[in-house]
PDB file of N, CA and C in Angstrom:
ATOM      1  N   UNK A   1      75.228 180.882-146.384  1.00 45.00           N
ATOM      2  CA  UNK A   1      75.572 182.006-145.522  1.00 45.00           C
ATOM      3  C   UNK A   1      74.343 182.856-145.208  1.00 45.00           C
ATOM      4  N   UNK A   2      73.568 182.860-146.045  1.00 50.00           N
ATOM      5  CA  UNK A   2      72.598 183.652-146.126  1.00 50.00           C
ATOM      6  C   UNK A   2      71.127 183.225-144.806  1.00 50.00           C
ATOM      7  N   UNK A   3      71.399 181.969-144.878  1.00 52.00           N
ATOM      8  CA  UNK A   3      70.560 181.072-144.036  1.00 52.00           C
ATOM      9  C   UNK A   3      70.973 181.530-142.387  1.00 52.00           C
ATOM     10  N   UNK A   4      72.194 181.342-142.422  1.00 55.00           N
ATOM     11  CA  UNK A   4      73.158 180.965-141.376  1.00 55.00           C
ATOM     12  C   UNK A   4      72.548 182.714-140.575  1.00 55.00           C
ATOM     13  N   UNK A   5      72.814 183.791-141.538  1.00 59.00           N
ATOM     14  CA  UNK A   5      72.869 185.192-141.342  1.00 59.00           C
ATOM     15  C   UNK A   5      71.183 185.471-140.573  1.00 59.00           C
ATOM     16  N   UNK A   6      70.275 185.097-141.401  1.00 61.00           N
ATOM     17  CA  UNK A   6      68.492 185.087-141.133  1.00 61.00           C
ATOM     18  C   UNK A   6      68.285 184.188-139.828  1.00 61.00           C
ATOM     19  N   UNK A   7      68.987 183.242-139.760  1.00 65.00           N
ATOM     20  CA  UNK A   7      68.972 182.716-138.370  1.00 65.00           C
ATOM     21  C   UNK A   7      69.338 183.617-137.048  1.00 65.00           C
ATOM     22  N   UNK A   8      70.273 184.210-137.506  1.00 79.00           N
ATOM     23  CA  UNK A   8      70.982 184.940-136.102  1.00 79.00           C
ATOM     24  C   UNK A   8      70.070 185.464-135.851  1.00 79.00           C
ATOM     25  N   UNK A   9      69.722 186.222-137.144  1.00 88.00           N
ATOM     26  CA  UNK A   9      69.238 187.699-136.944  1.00 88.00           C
ATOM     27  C   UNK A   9      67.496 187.772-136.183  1.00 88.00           C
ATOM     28  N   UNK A  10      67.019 186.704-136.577  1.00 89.00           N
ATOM     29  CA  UNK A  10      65.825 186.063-135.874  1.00 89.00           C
ATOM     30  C   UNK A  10      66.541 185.692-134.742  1.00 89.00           C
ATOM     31  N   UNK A  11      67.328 185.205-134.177  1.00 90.00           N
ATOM     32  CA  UNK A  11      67.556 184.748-132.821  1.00 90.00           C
ATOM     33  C   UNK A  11      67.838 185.720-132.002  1.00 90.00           C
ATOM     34  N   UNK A  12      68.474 187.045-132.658  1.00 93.00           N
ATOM     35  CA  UNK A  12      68.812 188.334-132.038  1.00 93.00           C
ATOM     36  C   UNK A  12      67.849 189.122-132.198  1.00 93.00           C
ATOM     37  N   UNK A  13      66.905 188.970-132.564  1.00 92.00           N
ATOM     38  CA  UNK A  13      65.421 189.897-133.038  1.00 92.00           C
ATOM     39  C   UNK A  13      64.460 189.038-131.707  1.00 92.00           C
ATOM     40  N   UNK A  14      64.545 188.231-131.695  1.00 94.00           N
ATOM     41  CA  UNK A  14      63.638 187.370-130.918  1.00 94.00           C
ATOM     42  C   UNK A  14      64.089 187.247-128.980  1.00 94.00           C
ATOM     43  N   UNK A  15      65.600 187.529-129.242  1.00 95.00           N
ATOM     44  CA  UNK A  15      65.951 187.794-127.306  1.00 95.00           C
ATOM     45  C   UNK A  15      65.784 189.729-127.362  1.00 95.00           C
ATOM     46  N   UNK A  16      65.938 190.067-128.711  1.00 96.00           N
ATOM     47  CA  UNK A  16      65.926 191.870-128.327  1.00 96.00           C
ATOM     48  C   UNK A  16      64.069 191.678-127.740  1.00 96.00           C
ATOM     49  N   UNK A  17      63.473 190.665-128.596  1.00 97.00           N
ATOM     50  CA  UNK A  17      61.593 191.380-128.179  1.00 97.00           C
ATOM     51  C   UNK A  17      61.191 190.791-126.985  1.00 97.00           C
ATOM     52  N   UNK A  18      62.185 189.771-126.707  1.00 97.00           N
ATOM     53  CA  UNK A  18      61.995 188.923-125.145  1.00 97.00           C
ATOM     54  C   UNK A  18      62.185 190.191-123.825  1.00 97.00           C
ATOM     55  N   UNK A  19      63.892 190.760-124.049  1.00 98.00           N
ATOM     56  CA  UNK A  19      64.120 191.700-123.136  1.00 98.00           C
ATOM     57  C   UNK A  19      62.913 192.870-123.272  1.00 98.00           C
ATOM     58  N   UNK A  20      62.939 193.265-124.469  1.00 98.00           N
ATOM     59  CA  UNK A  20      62.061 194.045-124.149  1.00 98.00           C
ATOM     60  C   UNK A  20      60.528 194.003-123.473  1.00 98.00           C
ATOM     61  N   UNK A  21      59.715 193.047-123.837  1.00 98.00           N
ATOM     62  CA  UNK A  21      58.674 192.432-122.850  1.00 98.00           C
ATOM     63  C   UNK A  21      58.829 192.456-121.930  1.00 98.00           C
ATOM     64  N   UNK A  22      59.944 192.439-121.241  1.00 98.00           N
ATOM     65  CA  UNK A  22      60.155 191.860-119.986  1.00 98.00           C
ATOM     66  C   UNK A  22      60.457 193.050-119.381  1.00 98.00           C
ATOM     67  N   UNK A  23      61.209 194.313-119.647  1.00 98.00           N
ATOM     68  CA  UNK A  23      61.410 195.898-119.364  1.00 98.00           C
ATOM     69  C   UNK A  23      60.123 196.307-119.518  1.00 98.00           C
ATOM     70  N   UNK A  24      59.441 195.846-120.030  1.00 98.00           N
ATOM     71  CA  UNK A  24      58.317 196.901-120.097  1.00 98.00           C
ATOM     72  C   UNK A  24      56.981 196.242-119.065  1.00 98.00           C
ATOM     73  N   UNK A  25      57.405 195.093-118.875  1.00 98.00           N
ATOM     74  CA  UNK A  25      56.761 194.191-118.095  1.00 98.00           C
ATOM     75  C   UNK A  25      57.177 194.719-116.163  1.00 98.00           C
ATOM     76  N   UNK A  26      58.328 194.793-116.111  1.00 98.00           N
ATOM     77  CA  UNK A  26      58.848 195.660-115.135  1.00 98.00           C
ATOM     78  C   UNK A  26      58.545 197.009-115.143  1.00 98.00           C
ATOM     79  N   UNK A  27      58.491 197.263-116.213  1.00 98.00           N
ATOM     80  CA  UNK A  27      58.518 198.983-116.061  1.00 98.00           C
ATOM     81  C   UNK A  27      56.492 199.521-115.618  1.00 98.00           C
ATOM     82  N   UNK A  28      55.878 198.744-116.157  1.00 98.00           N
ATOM     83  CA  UNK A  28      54.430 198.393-116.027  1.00 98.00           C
ATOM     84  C   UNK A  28      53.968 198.038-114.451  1.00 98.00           C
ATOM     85  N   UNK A  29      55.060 197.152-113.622  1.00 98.00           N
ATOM     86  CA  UNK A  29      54.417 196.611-112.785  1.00 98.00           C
ATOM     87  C   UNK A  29      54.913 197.665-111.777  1.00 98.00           C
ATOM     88  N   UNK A  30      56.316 198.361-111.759  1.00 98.00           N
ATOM     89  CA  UNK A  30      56.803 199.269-111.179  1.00 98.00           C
ATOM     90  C   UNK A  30      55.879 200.985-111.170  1.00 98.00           C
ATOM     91  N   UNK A  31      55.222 201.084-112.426  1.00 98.00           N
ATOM     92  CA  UNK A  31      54.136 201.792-112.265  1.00 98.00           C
ATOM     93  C   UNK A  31      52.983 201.554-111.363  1.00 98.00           C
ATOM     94  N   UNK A  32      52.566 200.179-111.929  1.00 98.00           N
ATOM     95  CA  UNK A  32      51.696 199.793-110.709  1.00 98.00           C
ATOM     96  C   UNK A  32      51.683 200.227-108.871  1.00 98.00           C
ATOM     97  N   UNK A  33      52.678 199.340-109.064  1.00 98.00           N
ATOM     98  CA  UNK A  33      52.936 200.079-107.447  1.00 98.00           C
ATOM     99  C   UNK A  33      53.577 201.487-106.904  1.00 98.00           C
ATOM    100  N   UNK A  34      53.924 202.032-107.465  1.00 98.00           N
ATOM    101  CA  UNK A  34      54.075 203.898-107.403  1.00 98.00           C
ATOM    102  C   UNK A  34      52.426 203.965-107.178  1.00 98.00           C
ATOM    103  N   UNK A  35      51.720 203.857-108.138  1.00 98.00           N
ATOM    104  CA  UNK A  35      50.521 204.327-108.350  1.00 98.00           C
ATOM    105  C   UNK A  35      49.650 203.757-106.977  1.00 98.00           C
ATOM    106  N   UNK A  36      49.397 202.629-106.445  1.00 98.00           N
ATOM    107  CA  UNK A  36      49.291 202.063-105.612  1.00 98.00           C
ATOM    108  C   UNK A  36      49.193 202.439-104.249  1.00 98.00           C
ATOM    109  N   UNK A  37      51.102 202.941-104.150  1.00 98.00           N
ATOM    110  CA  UNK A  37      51.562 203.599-102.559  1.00 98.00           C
ATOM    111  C   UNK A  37      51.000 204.946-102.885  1.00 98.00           C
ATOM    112  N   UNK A  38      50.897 205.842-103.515  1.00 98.00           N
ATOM    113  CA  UNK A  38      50.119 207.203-103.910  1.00 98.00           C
ATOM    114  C   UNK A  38      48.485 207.312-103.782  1.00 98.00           C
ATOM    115  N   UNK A  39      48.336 205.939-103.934  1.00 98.00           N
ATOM    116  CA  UNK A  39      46.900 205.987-103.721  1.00 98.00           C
ATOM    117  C   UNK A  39      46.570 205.682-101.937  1.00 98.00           C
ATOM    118  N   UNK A  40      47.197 204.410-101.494  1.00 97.00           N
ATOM    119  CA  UNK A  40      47.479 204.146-100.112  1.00 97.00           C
ATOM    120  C   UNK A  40      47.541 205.409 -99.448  1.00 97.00           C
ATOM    121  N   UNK A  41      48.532 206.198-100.104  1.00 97.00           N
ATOM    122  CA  UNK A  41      49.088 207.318 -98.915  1.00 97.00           C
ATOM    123  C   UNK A  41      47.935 208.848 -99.070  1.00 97.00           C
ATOM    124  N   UNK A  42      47.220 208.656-100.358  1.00 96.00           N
ATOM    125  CA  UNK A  42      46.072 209.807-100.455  1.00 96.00           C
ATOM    126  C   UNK A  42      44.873 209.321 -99.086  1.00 96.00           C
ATOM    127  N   UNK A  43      44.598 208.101 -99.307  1.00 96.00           N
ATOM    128  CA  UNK A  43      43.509 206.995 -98.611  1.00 96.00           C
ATOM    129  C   UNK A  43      43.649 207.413 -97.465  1.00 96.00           C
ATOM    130  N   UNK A  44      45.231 207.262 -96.635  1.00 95.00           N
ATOM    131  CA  UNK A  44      45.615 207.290 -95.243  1.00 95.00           C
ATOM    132  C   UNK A  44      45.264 208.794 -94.958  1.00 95.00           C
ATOM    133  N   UNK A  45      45.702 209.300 -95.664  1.00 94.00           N
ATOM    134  CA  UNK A  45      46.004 211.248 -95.711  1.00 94.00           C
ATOM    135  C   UNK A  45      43.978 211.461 -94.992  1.00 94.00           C
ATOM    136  N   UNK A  46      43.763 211.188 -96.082  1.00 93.00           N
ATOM    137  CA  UNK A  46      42.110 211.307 -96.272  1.00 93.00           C
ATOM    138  C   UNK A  46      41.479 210.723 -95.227  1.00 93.00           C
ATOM    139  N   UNK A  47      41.474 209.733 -94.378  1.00 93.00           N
ATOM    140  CA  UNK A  47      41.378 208.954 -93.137  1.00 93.00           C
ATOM    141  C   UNK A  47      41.627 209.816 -91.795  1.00 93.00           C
ATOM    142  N   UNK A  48      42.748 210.283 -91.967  1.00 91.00           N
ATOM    143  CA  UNK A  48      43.807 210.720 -90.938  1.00 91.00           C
ATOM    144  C   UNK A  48      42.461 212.296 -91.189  1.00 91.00           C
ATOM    145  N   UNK A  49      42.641 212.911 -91.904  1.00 90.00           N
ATOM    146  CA  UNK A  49      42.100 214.702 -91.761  1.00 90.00           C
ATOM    147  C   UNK A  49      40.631 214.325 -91.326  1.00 90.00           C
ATOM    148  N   UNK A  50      39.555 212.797 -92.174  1.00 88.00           N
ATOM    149  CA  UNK A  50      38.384 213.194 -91.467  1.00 88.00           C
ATOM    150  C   UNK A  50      38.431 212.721 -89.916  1.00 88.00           C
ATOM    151  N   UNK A  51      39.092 211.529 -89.186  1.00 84.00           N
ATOM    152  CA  UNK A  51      39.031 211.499 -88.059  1.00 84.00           C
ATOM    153  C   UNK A  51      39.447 212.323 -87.103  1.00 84.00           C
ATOM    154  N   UNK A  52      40.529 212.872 -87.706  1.00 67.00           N
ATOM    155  CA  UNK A  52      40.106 214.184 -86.773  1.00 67.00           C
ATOM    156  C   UNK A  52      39.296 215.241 -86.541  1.00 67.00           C
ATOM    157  N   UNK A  53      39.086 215.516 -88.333  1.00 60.00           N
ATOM    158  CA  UNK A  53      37.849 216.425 -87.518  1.00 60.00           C
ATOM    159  C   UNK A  53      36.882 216.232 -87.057  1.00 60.00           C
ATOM    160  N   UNK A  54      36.349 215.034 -87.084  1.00 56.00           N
ATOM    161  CA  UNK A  54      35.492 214.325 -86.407  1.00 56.00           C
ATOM    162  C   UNK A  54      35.903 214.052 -84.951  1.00 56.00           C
ATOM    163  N   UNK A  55      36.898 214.320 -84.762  1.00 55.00           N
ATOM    164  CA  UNK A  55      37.291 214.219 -83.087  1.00 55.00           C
ATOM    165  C   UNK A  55      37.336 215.478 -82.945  1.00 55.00           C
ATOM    166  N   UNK A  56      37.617 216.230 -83.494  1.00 53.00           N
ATOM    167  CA  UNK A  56      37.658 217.908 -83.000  1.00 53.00           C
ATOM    168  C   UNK A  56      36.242 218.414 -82.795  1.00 53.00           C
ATOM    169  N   UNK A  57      35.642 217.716 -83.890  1.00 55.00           N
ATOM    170  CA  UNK A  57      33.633 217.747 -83.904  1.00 55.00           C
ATOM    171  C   UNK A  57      33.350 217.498 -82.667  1.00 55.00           C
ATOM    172  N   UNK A  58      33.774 216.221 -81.921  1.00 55.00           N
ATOM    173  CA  UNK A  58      33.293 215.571 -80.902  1.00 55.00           C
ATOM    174  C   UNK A  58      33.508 216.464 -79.286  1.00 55.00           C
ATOM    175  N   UNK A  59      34.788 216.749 -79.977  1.00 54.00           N
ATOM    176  CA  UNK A  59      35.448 217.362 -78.493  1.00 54.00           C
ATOM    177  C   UNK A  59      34.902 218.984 -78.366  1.00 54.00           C
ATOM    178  N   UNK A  60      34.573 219.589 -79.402  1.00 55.00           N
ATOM    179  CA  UNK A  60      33.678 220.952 -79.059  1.00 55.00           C
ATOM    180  C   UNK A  60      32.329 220.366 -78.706  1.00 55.00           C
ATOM    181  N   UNK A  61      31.629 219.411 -79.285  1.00 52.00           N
ATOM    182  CA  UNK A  61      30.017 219.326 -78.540  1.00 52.00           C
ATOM    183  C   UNK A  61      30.475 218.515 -77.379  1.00 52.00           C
ATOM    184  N   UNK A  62      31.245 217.833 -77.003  1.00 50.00           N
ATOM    185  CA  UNK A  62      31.753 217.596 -75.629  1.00 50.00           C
ATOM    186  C   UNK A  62      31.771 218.458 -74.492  1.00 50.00           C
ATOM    187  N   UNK A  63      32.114 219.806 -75.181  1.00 49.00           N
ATOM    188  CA  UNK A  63      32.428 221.088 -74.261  1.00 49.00           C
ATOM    189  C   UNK A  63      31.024 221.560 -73.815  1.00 49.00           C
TER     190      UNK A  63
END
């Protein structure tokens, strides 16, 4: 019985550390990309304010 019991309990110890790898494996990659589109959307942000003022630059020595 005792055998029978150390078996489970390794087989239920061993899918609990599987799921968990795998949540944290998701939860890791789901960080990733948050972090990612936040960075994308600082990049764009940052793109977007100098071309314009660089067009606003342009369009006063234009004048």
């Amino acid at each position: 019985m005792t055998a029978d019991e150390s078996g489970h309990s390794l087989a239920v110890w061993q899918m609990i550390s599987e799921i968990m790898t795998i949540v944290i494996v998701l939860g890791i990659a789901g960080l990733a990309m948050l972090v990612l589109s936040v960075v994308v959307l600082v990049v764009l942000a940052v793109l977007a304010l100098t071309t314009g003022r660089e067009q606003d630059g342009n369009g006063t020595l234009r004048r």
